[in-house]
CSV table of C-alpha atoms in Angstrom, one decimal:
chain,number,residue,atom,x,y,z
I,1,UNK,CA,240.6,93.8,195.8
I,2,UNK,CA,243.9,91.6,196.6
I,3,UNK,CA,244.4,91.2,200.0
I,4,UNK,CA,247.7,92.5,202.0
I,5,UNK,CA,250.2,89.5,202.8
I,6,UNK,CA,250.6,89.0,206.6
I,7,UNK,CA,253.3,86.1,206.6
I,8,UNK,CA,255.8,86.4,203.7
I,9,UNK,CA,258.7,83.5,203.7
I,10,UNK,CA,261.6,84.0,200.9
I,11,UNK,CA,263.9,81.6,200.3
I,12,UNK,CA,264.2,80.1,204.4
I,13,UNK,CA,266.6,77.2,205.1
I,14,UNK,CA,267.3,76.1,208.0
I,15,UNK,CA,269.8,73.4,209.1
I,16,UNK,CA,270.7,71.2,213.0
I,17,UNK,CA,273.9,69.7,213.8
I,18,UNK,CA,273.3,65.7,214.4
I,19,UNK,CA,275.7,64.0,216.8
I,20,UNK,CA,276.7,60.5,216.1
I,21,UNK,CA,278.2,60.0,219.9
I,22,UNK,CA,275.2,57.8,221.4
I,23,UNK,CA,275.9,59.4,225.5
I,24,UNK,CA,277.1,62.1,226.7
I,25,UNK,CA,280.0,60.1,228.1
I,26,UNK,CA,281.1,59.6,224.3
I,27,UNK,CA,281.0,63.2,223.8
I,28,UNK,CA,283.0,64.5,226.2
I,29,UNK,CA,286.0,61.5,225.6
I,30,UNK,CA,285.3,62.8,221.6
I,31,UNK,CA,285.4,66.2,222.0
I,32,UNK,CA,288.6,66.4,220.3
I,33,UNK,CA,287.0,65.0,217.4
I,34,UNK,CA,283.4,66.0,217.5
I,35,UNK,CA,283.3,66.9,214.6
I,36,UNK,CA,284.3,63.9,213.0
I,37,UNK,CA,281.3,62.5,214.5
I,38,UNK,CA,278.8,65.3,213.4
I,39,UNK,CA,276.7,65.4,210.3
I,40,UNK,CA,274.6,68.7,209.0
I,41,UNK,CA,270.7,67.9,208.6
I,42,UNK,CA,269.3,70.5,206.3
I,43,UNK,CA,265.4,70.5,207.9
I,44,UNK,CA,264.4,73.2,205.3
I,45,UNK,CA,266.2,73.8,201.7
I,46,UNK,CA,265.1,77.1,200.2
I,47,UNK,CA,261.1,77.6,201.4
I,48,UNK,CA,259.2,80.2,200.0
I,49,UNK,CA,255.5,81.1,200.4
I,50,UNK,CA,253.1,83.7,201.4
I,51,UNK,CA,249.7,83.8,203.6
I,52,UNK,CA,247.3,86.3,202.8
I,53,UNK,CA,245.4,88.2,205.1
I,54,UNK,CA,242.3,85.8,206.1
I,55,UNK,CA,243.6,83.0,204.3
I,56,UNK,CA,244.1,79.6,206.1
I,57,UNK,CA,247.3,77.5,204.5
I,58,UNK,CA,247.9,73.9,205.2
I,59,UNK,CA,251.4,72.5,205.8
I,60,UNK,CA,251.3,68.6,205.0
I,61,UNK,CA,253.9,66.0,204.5
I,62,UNK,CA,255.1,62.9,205.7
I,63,UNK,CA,256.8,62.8,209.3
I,64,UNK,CA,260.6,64.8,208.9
I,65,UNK,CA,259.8,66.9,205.9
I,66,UNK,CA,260.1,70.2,207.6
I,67,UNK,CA,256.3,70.8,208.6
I,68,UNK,CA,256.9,71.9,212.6
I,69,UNK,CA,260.6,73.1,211.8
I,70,UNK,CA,259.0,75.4,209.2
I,71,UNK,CA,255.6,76.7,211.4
I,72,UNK,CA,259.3,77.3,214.4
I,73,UNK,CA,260.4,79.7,212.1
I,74,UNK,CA,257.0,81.6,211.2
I,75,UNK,CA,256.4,81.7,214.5
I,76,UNK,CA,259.9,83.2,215.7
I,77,UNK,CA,261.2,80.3,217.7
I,78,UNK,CA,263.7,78.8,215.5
I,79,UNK,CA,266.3,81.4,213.4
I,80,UNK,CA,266.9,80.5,209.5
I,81,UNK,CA,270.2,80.0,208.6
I,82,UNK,CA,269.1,81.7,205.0
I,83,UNK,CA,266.3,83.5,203.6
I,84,UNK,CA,264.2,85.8,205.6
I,85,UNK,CA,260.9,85.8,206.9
I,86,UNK,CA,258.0,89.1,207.2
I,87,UNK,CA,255.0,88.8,209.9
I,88,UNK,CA,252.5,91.5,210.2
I,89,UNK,CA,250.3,91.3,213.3
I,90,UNK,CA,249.8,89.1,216.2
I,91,UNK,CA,250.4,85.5,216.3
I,92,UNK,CA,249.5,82.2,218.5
I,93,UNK,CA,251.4,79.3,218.1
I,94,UNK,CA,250.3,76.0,219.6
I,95,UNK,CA,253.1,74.2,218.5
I,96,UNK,CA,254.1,71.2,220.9
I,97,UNK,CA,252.4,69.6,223.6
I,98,UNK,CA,252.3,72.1,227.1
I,99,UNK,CA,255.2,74.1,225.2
I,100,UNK,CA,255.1,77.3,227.5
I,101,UNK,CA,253.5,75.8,230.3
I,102,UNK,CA,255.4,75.3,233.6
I,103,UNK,CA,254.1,71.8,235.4
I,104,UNK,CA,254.7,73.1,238.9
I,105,UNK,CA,252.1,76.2,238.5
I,106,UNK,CA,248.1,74.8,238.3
I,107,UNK,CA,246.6,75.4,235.3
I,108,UNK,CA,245.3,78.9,236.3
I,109,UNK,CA,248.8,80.1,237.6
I,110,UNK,CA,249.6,78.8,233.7
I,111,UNK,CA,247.4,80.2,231.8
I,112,UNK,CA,248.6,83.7,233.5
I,113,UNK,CA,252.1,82.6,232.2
I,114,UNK,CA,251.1,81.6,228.9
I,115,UNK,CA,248.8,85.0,228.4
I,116,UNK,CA,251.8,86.7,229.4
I,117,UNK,CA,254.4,85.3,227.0
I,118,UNK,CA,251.3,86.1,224.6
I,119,UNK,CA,250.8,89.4,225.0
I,120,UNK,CA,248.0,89.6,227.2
I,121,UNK,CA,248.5,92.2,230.0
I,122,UNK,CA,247.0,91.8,233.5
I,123,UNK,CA,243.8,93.7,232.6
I,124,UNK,CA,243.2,91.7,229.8
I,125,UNK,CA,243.8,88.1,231.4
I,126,UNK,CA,242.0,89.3,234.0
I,127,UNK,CA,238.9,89.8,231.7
I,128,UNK,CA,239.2,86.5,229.6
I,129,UNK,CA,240.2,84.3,232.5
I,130,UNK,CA,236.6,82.6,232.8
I,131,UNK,CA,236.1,82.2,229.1
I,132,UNK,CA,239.7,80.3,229.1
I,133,UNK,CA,238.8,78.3,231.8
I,134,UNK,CA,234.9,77.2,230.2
I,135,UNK,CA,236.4,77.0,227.0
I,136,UNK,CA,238.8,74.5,227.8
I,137,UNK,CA,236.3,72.6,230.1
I,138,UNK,CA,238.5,71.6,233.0
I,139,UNK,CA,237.5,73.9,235.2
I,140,UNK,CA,237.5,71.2,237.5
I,141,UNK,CA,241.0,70.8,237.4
I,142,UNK,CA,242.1,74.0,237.4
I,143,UNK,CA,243.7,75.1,240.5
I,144,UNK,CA,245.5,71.8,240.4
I,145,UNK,CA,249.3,71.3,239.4
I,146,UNK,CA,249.5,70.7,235.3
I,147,UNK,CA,252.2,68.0,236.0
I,148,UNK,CA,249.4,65.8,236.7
I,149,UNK,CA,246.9,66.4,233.7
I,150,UNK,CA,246.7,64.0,230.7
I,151,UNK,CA,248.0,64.7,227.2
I,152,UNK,CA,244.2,66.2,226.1
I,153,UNK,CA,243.8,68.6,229.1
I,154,UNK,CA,247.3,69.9,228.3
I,155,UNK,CA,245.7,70.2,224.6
I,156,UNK,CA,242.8,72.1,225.9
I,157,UNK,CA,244.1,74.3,228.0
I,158,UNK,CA,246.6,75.6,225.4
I,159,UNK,CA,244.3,75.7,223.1
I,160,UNK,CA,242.3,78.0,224.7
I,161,UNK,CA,244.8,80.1,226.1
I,162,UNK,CA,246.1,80.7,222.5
I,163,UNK,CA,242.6,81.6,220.6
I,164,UNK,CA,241.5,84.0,223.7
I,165,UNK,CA,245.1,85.7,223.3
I,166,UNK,CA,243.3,87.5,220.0
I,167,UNK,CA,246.0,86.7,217.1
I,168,UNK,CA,246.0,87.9,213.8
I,169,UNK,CA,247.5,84.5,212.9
I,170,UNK,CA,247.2,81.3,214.4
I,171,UNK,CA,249.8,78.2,213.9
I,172,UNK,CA,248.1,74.7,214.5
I,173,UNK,CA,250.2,72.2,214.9
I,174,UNK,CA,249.2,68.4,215.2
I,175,UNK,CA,248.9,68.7,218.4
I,176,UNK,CA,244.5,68.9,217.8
I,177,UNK,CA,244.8,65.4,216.8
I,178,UNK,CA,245.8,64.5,220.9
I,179,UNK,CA,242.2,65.9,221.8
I,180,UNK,CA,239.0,64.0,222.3
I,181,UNK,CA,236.6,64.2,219.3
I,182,UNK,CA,233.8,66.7,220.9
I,183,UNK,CA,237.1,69.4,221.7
I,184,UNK,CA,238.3,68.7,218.0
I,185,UNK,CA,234.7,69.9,216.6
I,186,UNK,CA,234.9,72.9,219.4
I,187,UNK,CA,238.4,73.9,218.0
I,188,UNK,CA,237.2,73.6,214.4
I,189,UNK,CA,234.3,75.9,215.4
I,190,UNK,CA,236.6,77.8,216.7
I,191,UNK,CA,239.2,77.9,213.5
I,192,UNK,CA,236.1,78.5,211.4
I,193,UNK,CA,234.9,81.9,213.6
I,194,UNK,CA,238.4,83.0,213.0
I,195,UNK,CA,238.3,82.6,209.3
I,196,UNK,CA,234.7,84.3,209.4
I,197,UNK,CA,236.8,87.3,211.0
I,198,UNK,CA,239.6,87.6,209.0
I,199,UNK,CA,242.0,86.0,210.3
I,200,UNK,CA,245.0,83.7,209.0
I,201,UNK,CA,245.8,80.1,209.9
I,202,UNK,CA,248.3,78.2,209.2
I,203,UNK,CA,247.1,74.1,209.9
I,204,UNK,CA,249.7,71.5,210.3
I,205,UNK,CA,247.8,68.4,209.9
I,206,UNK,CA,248.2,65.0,208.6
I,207,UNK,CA,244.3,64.4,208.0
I,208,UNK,CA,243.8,65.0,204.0
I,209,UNK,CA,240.1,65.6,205.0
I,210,UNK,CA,240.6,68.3,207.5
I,211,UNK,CA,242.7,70.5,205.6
I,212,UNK,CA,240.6,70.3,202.4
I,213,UNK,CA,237.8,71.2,204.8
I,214,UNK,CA,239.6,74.0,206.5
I,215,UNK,CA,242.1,75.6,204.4
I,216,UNK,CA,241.9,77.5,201.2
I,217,UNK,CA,245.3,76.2,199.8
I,218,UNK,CA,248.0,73.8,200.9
I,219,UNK,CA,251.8,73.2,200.6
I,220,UNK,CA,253.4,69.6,200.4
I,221,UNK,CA,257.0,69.9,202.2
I,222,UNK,CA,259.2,66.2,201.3
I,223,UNK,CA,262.8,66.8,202.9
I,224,UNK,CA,262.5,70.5,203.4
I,225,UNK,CA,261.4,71.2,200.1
I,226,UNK,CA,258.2,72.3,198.8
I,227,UNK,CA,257.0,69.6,196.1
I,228,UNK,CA,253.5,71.3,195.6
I,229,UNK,CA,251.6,74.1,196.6
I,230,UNK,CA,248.1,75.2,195.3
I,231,UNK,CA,244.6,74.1,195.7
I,232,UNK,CA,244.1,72.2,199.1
I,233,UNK,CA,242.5,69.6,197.5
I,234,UNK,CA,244.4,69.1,194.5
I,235,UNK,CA,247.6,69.7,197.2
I,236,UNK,CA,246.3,66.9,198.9
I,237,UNK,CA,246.0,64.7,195.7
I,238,UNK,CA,249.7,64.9,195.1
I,239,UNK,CA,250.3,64.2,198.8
I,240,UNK,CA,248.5,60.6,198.5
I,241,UNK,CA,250.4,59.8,194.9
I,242,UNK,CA,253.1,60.8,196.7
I,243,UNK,CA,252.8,58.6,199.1
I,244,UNK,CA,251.7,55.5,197.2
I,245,UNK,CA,254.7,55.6,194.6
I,246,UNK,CA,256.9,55.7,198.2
I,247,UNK,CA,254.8,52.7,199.2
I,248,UNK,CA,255.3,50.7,195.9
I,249,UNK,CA,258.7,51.2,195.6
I,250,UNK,CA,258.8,49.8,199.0
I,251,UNK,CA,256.9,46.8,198.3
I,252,UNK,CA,259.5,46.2,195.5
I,253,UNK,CA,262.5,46.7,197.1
I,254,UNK,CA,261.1,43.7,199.6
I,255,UNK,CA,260.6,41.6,196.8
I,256,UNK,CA,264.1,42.1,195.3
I,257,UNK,CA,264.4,38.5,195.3
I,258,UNK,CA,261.4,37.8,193.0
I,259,UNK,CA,261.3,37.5,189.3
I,260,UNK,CA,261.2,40.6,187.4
I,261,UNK,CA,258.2,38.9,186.1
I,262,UNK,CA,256.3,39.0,189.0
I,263,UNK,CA,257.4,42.4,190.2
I,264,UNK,CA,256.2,44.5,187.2
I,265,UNK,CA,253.0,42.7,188.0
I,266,UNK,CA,252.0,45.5,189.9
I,267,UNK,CA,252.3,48.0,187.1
I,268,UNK,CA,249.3,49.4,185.6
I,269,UNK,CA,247.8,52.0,184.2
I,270,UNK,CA,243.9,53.3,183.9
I,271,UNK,CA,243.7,54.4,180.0
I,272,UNK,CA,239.9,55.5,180.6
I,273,UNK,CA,237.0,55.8,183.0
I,274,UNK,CA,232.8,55.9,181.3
I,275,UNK,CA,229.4,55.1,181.7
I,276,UNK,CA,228.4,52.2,180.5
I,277,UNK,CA,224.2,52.4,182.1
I,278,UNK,CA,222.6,54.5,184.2
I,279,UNK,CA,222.7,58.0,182.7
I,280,UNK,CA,221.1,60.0,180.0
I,281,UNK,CA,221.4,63.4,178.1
I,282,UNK,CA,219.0,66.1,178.8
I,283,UNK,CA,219.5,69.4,177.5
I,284,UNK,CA,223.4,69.1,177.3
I,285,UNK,CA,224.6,67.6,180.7
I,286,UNK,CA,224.8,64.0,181.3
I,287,UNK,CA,221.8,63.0,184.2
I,288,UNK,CA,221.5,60.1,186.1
I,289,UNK,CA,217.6,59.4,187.7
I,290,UNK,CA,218.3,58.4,191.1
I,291,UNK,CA,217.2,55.2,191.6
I,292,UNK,CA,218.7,54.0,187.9
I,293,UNK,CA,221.4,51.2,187.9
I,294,UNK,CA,224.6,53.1,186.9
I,295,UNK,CA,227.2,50.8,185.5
I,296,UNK,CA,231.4,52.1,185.3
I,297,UNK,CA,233.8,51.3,183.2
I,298,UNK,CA,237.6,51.3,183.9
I,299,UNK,CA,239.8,50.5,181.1
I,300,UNK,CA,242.9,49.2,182.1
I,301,UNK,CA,246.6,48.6,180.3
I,302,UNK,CA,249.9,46.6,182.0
I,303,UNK,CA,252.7,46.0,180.7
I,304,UNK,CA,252.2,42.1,181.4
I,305,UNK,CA,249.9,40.7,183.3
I,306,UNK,CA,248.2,41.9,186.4
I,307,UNK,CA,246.7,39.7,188.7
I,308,UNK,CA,246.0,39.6,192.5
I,309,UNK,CA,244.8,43.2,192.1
I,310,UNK,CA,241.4,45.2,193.3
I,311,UNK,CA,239.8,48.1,192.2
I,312,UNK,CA,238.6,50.7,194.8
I,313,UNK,CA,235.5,53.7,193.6
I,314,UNK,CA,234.7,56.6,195.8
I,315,UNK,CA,231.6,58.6,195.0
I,316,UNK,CA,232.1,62.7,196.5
I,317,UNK,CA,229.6,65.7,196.9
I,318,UNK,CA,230.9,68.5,195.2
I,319,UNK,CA,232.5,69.6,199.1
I,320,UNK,CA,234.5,66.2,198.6
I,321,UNK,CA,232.8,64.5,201.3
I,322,UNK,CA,232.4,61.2,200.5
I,323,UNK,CA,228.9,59.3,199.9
I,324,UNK,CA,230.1,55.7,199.0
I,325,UNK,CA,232.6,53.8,198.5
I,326,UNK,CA,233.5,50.2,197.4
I,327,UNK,CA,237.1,48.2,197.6
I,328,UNK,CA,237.0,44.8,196.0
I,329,UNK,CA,239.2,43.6,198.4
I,330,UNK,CA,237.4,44.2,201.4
I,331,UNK,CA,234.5,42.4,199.6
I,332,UNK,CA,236.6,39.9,198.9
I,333,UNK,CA,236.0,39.8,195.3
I,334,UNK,CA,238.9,37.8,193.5
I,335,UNK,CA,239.5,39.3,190.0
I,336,UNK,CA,240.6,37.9,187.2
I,337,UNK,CA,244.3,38.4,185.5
I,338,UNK,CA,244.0,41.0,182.8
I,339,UNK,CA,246.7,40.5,179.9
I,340,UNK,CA,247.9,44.0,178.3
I,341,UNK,CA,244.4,45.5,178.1
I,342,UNK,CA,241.3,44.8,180.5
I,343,UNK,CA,238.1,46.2,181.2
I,344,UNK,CA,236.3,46.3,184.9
I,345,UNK,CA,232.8,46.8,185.4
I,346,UNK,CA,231.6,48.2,188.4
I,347,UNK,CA,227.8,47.9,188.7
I,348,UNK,CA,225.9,49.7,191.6
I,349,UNK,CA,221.9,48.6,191.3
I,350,UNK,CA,219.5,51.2,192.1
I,351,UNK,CA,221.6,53.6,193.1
I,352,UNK,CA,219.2,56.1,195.4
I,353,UNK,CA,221.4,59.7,195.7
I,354,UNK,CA,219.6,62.9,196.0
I,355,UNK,CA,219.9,65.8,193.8
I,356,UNK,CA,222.8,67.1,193.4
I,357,UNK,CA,226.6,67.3,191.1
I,358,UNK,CA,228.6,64.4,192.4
I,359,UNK,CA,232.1,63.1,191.1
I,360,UNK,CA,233.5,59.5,190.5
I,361,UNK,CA,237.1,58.4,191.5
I,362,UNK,CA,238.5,55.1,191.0
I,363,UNK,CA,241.8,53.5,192.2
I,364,UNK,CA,243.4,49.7,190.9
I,365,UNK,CA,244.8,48.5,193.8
I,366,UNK,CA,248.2,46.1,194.4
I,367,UNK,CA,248.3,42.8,196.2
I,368,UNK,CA,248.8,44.6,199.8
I,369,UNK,CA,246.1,47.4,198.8
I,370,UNK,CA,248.4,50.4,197.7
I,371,UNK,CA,247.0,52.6,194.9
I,372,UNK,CA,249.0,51.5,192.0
I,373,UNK,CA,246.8,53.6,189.5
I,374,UNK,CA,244.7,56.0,190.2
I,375,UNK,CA,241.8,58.8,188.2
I,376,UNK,CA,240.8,61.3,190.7
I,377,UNK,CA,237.6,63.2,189.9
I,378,UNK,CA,237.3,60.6,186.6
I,379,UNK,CA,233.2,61.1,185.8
I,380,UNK,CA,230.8,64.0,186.6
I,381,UNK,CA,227.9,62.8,187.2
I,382,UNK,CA,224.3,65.1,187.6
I,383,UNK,CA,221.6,63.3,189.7
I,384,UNK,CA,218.3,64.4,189.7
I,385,UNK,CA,215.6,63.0,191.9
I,386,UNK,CA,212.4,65.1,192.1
I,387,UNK,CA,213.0,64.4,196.0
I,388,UNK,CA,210.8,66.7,198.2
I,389,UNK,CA,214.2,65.5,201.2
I,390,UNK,CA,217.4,66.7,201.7
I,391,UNK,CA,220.9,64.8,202.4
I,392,UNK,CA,223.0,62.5,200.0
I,393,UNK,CA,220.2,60.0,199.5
I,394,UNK,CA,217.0,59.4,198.4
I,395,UNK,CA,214.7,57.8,201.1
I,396,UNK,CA,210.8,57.8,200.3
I,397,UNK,CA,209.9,58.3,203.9
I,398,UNK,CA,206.2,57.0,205.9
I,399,UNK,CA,205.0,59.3,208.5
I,400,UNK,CA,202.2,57.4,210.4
I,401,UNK,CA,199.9,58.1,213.4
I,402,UNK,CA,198.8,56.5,216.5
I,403,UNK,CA,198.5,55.5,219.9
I,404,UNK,CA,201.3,54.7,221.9
């Protein structure tokens, strides 16, 4: 059965007026010709998506490409200049850092406020006011003026207010990131109970890894514009590409100066990733034995000749958490020019994983460590261990007894 959507967003843009004049001196001397010294910033150009109900969406992007400007609008505090957007049910928005809060009122006077604007009534805050309080865990500090708490009680505080104000839809903005790591697990917990309910999310974050492990699917805003939306984890992908050919094209403006020779140095391409040891056929699938020596190939083509390069091979569970992983560089391994075509062979001796379907990614790197090529998800490979443990790898453990 398709589920309703709760957040529908057609075609939203949304633009701010940037002054030039640096004081507000200037301003008022240029009023007269303000507008001269005014510029339009179009923060979002055309935006259109849709959350489910009890879906969780990840907004990612690099810093100014609309993320927080777009979760504004969702969450009614910024007006689009164009398009329209539909919300159906309740939401909590922790957006910026003590947004809401007033820092002459203590932290219970706030969370009154802040239940309010909400809409908690009196009976109700009344009710969750100790479960705010514990879950935030500065109960300590509670009756004490909010001007004087650090960045992470501010955090905690709103955090809590927001998931006890019981939302149909929640907007996360980056603001997790400011919390120590034991509140960060206890807001994920949180996130996740929500999700177990039925409830949508909308995560802003700029950890790849958190919104593959939290969200369902993901859009990539660059300048107001989406550039991908889909998969999470294939989102994310296009995110890091993304960001690497912004990266290269940096590293070659610097070098401007430099032969073209040596520029297209970093150019490359990966024409082919395979097994050369370490895995056999069995019914079908390719296995690997754990314990085997597994030896990868990665074909590579330039245009030239690449040199002062590395290569980089990641080895993820099927939930993309990642098991090992290897960068030349940071082993210092120096590797040898390849002219037009050039094979490098990664061998990993005896390598000990549990059972289980694990895939193989592999990166050539530039001279400063950017991704210049990359195969995401290049090999499949099936490991089967006969292990009587659980985890990532296989261990053949000794349980002994004796005195102490």
């Amino acid at each position: 059965m398709e589920r309703p959507d709760v957040i529908q967003v057609d075609h939203v843009s949304k633009k701010f007026t940037v002054h030039k004049d640096k004081s507000l001196k200037e301003r008022v001397v240029n009023s007269s010709r303000s507008r001269r010294y005014a510029t339009e910033y179009w923060a979002l150009k055309d935006v259109s998506l849709h959350v489910a109900a009890g879906e969780s969406l990840g907004l990612a992007g690099a810093n100014g490409s609309g993320k927080s400007t777009l979760l504004k609008v969702i969450g009614g505090i910024l007006t689009p200049d164009g398009g329209e957007v539909r919300v159906r049910g309740r939401i909590a928005a922790l957006l910026e850092l003590g947004a809401g809060f007033h820092p002459d009122l203590t932290g219970r006077e706030n969370i009154r406020l802040n239940a309010s604007i909400l809409g908690l009534s009196d009976e109700e805050i009344d009710e969750q006011m100790d479960s705010i309080i514990e879950f935030s865990g500065i109960r300590d500090f509670i009756d004490t003026q909010v001007k004087f708490y650090s960045s992470g009680m501010y955090v905690r505080l709103a955090f809590s207010v927001a998931v006890h104000s019981d939302p149909d839809i929640l907007l996360v903005d980056e603001v997790l990131a400011v919390g120590d790591e034991p509140f960060q697990r206890k807001c994920m917990e949180k996130i996740r109970e929500f999700q177990a309910e039925g409830r949508s999310i909308i995560l802003v974050s700029h950890s790849a890894e958190q919104i593959i492990s939290v969200c369902d699917r993901a859009v990539i805003l660059d300048h107001g514009k989406i550039i991908a939306m889909g998969d999470a984890r294939d989102a994310m992908s296009t995110l890091r590409e993304n960001y690497e050919v912004q990266i290269l094209d940096d590293l070659r403006n610097a070098n401007l100066g430099e032969s073209d020779r040596s520029r297209r140095n970093y150019e490359c391409s990966i024409a082919g990733v395979g097994v050369l040891e370490g895995v056999g056929t069995e019914d079908g699938p390719t296995i690997h034995r754990s314990g085997d020596t597994v030896k990868v190939a990665v074909d590579v083509s330039t245009p030239t000749v690449l040199e002062n390069y590395g290569v980089a091979l990641t080895i993820n569970s099927e939930n993309e958490i990642e098991v090992f992983g290897l960068d030349s560089k940071r082993l210092h391994v120096s590797l040898p020019k390849i002219e037009k075509i050039g094979r490098i062979t990664v061998t990993l001796p005896e390598l000990n994983l549990n059972d289980g379907d694990y895939m193989v990614s592999v990166a050539i790197l530039g001279p400063y460590g950017t991704q210049i090529a990359r195969k995401q998800h290049a090999l499949h490979i099936m490991t089967r261990s006969g292990s009587a443990t659980t985890g990532f790898i296989k261990i053949a453990p000794e349980i002994t007894v004796g005195l102490p």
